Coordinates of C-alpha atoms and ligand atoms in Angstrom, one line a residue:
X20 CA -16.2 -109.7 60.6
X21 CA -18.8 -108.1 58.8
X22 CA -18.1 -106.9 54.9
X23 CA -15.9 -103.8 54.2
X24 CA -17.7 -100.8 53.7
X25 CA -16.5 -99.6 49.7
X26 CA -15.6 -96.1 49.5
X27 CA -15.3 -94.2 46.1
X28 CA -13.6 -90.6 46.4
X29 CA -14.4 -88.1 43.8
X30 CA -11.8 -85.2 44.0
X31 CA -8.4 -86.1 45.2
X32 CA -6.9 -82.4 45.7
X33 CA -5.4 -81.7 49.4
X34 CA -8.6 -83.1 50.7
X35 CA -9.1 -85.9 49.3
X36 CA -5.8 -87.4 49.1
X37 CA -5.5 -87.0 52.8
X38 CA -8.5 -88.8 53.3
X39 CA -7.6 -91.7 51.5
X40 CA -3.9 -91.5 53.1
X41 CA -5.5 -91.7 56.5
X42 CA -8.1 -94.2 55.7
X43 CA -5.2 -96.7 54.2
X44 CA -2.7 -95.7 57.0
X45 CA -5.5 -96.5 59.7
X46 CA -6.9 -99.4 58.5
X47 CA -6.4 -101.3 61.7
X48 CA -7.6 -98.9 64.6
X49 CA -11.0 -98.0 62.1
X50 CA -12.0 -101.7 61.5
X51 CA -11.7 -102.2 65.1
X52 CA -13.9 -98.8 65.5
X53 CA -16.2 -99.7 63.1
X54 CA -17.1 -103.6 63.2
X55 CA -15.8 -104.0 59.3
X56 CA -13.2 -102.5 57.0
X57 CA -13.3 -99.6 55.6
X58 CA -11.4 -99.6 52.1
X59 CA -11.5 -96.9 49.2
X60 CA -12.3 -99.3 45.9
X61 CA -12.5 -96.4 43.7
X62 CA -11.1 -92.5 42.6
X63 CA -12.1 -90.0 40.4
X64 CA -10.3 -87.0 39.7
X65 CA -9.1 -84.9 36.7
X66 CA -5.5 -85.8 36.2
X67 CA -4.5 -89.5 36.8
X68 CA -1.1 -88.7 36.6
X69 CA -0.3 -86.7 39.4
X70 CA 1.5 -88.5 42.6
X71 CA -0.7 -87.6 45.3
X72 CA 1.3 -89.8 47.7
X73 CA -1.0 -92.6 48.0
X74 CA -1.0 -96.0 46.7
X75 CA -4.1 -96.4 44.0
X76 CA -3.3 -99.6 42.4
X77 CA -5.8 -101.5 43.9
X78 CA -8.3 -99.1 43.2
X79 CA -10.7 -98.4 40.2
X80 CA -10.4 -95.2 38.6
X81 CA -13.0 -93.3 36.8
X82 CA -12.8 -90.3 35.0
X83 CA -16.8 -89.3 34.9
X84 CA -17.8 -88.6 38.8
X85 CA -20.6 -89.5 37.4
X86 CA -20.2 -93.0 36.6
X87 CA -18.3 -93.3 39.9
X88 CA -21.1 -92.5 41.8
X89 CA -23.4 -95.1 40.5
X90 CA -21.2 -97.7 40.2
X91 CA -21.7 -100.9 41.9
X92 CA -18.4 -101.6 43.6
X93 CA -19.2 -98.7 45.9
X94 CA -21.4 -97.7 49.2
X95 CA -20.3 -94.9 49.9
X96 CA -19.5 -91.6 47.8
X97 CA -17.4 -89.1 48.6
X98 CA -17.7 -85.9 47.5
X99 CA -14.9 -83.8 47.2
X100 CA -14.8 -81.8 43.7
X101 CA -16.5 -78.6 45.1
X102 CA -18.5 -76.1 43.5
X103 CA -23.0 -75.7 43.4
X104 CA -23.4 -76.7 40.0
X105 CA -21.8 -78.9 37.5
X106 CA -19.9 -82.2 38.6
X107 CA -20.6 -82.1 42.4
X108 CA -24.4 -81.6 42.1
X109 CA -24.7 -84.1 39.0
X110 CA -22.7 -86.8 41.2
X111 CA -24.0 -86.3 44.4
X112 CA -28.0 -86.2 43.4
X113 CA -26.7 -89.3 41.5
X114 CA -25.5 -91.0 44.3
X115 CA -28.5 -90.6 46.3
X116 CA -30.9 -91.6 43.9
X117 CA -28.9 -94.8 43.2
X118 CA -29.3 -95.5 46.7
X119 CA -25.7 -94.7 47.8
X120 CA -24.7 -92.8 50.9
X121 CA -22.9 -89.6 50.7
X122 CA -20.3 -87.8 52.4
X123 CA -19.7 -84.2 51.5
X124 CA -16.9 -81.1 52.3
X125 CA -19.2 -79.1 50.1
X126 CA -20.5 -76.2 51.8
X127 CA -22.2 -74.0 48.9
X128 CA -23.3 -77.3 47.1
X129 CA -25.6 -78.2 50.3
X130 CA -26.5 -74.1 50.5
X131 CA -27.8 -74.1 47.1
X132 CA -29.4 -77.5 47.0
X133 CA -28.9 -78.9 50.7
X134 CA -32.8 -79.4 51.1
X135 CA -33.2 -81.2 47.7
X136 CA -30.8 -83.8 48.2
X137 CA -31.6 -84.6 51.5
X138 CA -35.4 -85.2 50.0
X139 CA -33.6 -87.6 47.7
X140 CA -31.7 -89.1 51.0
X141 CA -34.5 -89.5 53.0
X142 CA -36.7 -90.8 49.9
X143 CA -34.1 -93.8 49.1
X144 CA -33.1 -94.3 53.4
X145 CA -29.4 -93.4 52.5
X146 CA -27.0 -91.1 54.8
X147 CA -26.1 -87.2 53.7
X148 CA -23.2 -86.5 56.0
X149 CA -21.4 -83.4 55.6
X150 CA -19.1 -82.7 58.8
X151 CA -16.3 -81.4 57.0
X152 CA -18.7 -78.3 55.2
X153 CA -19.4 -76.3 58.0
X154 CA -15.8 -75.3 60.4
X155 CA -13.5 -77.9 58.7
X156 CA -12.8 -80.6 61.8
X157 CA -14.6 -79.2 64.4
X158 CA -17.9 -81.3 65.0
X159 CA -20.2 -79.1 65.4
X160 CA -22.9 -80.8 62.8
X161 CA -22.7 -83.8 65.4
X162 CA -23.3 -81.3 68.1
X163 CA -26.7 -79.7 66.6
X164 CA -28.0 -82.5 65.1
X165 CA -27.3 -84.9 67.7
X166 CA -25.9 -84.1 70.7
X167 CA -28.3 -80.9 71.5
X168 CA -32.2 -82.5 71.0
X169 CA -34.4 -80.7 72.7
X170 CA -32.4 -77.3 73.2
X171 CA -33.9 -74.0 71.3
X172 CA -31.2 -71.9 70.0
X173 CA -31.5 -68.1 70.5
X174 CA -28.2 -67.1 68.8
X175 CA -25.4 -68.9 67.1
X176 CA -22.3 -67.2 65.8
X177 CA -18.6 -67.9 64.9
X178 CA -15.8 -67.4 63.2
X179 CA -16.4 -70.0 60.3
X180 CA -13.4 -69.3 57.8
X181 CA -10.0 -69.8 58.5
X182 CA -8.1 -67.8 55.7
X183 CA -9.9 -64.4 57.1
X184 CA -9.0 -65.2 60.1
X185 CA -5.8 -66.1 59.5
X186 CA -5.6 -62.6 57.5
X187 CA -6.9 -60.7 60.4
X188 CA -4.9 -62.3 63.2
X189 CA -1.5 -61.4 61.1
X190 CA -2.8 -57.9 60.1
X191 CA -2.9 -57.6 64.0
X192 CA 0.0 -59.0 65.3
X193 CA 2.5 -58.2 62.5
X194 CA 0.9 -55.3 60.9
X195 CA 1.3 -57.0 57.4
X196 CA -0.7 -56.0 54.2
X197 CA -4.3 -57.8 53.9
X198 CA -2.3 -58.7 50.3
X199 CA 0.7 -60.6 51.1
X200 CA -1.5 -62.5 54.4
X201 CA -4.1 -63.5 51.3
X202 CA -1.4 -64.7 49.6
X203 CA 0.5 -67.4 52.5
X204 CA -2.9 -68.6 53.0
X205 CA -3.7 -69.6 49.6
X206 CA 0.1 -71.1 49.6
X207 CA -0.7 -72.8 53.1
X208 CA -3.8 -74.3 51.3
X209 CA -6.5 -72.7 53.5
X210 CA -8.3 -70.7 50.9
X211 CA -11.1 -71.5 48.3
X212 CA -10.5 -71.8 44.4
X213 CA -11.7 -68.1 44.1
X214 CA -10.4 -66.5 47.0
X215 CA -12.7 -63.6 46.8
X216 CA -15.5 -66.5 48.3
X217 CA -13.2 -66.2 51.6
X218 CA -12.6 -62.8 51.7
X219 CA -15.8 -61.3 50.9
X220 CA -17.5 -63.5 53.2
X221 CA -19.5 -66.1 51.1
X222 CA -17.8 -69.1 52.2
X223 CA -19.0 -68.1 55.5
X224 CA -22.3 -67.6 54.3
X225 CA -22.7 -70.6 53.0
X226 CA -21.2 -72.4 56.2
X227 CA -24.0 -70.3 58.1
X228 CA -26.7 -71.0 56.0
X229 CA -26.8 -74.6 57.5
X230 CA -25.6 -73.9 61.0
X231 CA -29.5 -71.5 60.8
X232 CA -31.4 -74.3 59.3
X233 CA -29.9 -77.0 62.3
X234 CA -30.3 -74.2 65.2
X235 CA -34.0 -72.7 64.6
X236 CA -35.4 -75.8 62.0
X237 CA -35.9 -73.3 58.9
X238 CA -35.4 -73.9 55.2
X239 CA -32.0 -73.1 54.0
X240 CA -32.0 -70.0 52.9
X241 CA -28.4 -68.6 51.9
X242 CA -29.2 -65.8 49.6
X243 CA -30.9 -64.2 52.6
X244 CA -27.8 -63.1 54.2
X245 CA -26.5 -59.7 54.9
X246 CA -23.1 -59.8 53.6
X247 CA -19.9 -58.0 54.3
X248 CA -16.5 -59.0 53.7
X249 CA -13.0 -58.0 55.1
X250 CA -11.1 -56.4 52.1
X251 CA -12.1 -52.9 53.4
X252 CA -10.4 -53.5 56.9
X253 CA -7.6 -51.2 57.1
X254 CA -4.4 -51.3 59.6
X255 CA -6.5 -48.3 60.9
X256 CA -9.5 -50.2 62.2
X257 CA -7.5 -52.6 63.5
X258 CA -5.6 -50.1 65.8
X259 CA -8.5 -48.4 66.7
X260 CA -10.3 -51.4 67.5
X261 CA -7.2 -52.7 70.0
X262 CA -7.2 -49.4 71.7
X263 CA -11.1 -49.5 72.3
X264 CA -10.1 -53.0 73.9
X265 CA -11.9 -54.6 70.9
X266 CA -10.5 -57.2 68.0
X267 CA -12.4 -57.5 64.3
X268 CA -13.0 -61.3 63.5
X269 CA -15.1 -62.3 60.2
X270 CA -18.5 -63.6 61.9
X271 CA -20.9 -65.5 60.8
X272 CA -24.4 -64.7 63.2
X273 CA -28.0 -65.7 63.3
X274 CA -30.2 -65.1 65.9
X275 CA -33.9 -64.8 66.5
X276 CA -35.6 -62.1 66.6
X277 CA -38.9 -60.3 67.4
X278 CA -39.2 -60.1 63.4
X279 CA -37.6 -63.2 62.0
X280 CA -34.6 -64.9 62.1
X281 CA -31.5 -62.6 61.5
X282 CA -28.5 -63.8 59.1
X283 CA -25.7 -61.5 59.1
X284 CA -21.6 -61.8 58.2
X285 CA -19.6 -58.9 58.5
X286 CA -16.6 -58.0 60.2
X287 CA -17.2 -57.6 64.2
X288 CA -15.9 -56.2 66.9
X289 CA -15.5 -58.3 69.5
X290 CA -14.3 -57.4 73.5
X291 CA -10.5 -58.5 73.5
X292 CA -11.1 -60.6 76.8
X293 CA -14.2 -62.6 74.8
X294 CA -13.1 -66.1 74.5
X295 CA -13.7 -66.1 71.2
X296 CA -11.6 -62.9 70.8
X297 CA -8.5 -65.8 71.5
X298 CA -9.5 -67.7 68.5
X299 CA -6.4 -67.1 66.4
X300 CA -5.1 -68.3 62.5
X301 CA -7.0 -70.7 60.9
X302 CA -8.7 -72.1 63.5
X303 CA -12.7 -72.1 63.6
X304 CA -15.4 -71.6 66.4
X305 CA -18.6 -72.1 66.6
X306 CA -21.0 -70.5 70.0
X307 CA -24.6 -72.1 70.6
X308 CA -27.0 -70.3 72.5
X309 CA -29.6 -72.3 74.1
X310 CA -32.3 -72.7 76.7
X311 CA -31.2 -75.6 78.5
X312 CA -27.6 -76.1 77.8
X313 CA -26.3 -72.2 77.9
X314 CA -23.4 -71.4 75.9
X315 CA -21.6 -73.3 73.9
X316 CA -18.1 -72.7 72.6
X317 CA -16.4 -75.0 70.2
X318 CA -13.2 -74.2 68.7
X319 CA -10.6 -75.9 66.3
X320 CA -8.8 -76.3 63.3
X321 CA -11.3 -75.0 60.4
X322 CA -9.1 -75.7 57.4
X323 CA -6.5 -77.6 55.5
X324 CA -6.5 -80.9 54.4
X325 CA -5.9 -83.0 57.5
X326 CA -8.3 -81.2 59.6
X327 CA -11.5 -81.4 57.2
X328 CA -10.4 -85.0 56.5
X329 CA -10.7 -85.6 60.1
X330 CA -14.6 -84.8 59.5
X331 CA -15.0 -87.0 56.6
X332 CA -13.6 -89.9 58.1
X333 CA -15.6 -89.5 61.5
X334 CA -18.8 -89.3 58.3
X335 CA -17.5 -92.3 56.8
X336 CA -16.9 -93.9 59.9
X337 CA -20.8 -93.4 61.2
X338 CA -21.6 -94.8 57.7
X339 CA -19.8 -98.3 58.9
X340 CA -21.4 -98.2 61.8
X341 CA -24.6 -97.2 60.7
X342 CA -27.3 -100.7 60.0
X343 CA -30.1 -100.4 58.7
X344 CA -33.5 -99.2 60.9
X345 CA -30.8 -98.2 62.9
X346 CA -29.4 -94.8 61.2
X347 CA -28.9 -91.5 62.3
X348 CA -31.6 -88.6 62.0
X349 CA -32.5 -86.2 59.4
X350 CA -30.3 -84.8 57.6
X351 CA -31.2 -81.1 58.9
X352 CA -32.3 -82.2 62.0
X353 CA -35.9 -82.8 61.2
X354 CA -37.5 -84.2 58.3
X355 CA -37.2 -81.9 55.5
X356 CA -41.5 -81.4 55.0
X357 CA -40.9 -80.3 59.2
X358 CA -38.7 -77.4 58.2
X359 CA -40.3 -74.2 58.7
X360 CA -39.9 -71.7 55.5
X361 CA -37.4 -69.3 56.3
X362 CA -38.6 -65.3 57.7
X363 CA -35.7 -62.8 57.8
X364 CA -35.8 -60.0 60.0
X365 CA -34.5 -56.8 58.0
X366 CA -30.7 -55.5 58.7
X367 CA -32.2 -52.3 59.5
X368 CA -33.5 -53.6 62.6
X369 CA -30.8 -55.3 63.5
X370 CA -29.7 -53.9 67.5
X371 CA -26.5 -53.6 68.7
X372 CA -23.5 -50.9 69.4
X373 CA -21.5 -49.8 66.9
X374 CA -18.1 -48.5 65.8
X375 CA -17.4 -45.5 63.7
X376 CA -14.5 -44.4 62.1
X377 CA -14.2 -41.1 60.1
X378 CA -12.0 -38.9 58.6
X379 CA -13.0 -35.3 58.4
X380 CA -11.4 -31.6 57.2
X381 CA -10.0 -30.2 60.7
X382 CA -12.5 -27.0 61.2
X383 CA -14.1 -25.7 63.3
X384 CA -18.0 -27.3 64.2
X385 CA -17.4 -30.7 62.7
X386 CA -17.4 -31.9 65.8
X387 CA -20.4 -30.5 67.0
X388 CA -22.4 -31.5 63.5
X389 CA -20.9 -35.1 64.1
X390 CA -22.7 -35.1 68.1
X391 CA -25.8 -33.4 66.4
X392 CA -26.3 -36.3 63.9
X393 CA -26.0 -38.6 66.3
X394 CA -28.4 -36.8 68.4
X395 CA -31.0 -36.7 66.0
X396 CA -31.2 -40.4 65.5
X397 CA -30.9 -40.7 69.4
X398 CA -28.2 -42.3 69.3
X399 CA -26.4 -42.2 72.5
X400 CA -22.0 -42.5 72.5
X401 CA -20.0 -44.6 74.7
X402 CA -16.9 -42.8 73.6
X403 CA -15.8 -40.6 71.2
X404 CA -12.1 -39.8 70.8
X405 CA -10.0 -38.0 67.9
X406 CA -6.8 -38.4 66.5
X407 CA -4.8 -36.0 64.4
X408 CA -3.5 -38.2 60.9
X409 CA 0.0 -37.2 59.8
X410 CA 2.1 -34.4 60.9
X411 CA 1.1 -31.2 63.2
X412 CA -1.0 -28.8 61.4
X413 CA -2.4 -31.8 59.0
X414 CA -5.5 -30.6 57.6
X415 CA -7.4 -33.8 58.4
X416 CA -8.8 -35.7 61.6
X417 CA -9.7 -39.0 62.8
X418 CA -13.0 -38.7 64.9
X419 CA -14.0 -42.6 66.5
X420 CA -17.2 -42.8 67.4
X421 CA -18.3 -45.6 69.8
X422 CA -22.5 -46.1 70.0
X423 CA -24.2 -48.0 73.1
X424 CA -26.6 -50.2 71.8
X425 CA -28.8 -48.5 68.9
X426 CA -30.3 -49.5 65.4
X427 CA -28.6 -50.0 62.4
X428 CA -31.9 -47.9 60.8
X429 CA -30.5 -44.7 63.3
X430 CA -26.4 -45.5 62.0
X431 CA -27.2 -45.5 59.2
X432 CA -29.0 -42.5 58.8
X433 CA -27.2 -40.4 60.9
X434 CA -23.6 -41.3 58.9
X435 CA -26.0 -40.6 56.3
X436 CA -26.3 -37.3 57.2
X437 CA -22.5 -36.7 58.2
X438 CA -22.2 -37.4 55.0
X439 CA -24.2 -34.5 53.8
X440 CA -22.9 -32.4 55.7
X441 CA -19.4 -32.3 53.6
X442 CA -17.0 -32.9 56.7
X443 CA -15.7 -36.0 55.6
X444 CA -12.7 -36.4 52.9
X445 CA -12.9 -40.3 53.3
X446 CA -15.9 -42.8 52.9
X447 CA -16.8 -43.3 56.6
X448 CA -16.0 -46.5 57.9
X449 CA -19.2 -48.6 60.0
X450 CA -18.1 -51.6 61.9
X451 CA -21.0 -53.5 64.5
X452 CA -20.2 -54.9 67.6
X453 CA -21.3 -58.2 68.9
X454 CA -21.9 -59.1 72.0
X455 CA -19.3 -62.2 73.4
X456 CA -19.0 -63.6 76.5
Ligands
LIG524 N1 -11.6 -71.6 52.5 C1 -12.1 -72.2 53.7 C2 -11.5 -71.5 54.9 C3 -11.8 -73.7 53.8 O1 -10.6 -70.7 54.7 O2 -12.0 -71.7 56.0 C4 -12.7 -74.5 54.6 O3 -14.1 -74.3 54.2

């Protein structure tokens, strides 16, 4: 039997302490998987104190991550603190220099810095594995880095972050306030420190940022993402969208274009009967677009502590495996000098059909100036329907506008101009539609 591999875990929050649960609990089954044990020798965290339901007496503890990560009694370091800056990055650039491998959950941290630190890992031969970051337990790192060599990726989109989902799938089925749904997920341990990172949509940025650099080979490049969140999704849009045959999921998309590669995350309307329209709660998915393969559609749980353990063991776990010559590839998929700098194409040429909802004074012509703005930016309609709001006689209408595929240049201008025209007593609501098979 071959020596244990030493694990030192740095932040034991809901994470954490289930991966070092798991990893006691089975000890058996992952020696035999591995070739050698795998035993956590040492913790940090802030508060010794707390019972966290495992057993740490055999284990050092440290309170500087720091010191943890360069310590000699481990191989492996875990990263689970979170955050870009401070602790995380200081321990984790640490690590690597020291010549220890690293597993990570940390999305922004590898957004931010990803490309540095693998440098570092590729400088000093050591593994940056980071399953858990990107869709919580589903493998889809494996998938692009491994599994798909030699496929070229056209699109890849998904639903990356389980509390919006979550708050959208209850906001549909139960009709409950975007409030109180925030509010069981943070309970249910889904969402981020600062829930405002889930919500308006830079968790999933950050998540994308490295799906884009796996699927077309570019720099990260996570502050060049157009970002919308959900807090502006209203019961409204949500019935509108069902009666259109349409659901609104949080996506994350990037897809190559004429101009550059496209980043985008914004709520989305996607057709009901879409398989990733199913994709319900807190679970993830993740579609690949490629030459060879086709489509393909992975979905599962994308949060919560046993699910993104489930990543960071499989990373540990690869780690045991791993000997040396013998190691796994890049960290992004090619060597980080092979990564081509990053060219976005602009939002404004972004393609696609879009849904429009707007509230407007109940006179005569608004109608007609509505079709002539859309005219002018030749747009073309799919459907256009109106509802009246409130009672009979209420002085205000809903007017939904459906456009076949345009340019968000023409939407824009043309709601733009609606605008100007004074019909509307409520800031008009824009909402793209993606294309799902
Ligand atoms: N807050 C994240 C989510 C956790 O809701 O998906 C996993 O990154």
């Amino acid at each position: 039997m071959s020596e244990a591999l030493r694990v030192g875990i740095a932040g034991l929050g809901t994470v954490g302490a289930s991966v070092a649960r798991v990893l006691a609990e089975k000890a058996a089954e992952l020696t035999r998987q591995c070739g050698r044990p795998v035993t956590v020798t040492a913790v940090s965290a802030r508060d010794r104190t707390r019972d966290r339901g495992v057993e740490m007496s055999g284990m050092s503890w440290f309170d500087d991550p720091v010191e943890l990560a360069t310590s000699n009694g481990i191989d492996v370091f875990v990263e689970l603190i979170g955050g870009d800056e401070g602790p995380a990055h200081d321990s984790v650039k640490a690590a690597l220099q020291a010549g220890r491998h690293v597993v990570t959950a940390n999305k922004a941290l590898l957004a931010r810095h990803g490309l540095a630190l693998a440098a570092i890992a590729e400088e000093k031969g050591v593994l940056l594995n980071y399953e858990a970051a990107v869709a919580g337990g589903i493998p889809v790192i494996k998938t692009m880095r491994e599994a798909m060599a030699g496929n070229t990726v056209s699109r890849v989109f998904g639903i990356l972050n389980g509390t919006c989902n979550y708050i959208l799938t209850r906001m549909e089925d139960e009709g409950i306030s975007f409030e109180d749904c925030l509010a069981d997920a943070q309970r249910l341990g889904y969402a981020e420190a600062d829930p405002t990172f889930d919500i308006e949509g830079n968790d999933t940025a950050h998540k994308l940022s490295i799906l884009t650099s796996l699927a077309f080979g570019t720099q990260i490049a996570a502050d060049d993402i157009y970002l919308e969140g959900i807090s502006n999704i209203t019961q409204a849009d949500i019935r509108a969208a069902s009666e259109l045959g349409y659901r609104i999921k949080l996506l994350g998309v990037a897809q190559r274009t004429e101009s550059g590669i496209e980043q985008r995350v914004h709520p989305t309307m996607v057709p009901t009967a879409s398989v990733i329209a199913q994709v319900h709660g807190v679970t993830n998915a993740v579609a690949i677009e490629t030459d060879i393969l086709g489509e393909l559609l992975l979905s599962g749980p994308g949060a919560g502590g046993n699910a993104t353990a489930s990543a960071v063991i499989g990373d540990i776990a690869d780690i045991a495996k791993s000997r040396p010559g013998f190691q796994h590839g890049p960290v992004f998929g090619r060597p980080v000098k092979e990564l081509s700098p990053y060219t976005r194409a602009q939002m404004r040429s972004h393609e696609g059909g879009y849904f429009i909802r707007l509230t407007v004074h109940d006179r005569i012509g608004v109608f007609a100036a509505i079709a002539r703005r859309m005219a002018e930016n030749e747009i073309s309609l799919e459907s256009i329907v109106q509802h009246a709001n409130g009672a009979n006689g209420s002085e205000q209408k809903t007017v939904i506008l459906v456009t076949h595929e345009t340019t968000e240049a023409a939407v824009r201008e043309a709601v733009d101009g609606i605008t100007q025209d004074g019909h509307l007593i409520d800031k008009p609501q824009v909402i793209r539609i993606e294309r799902a098979g």
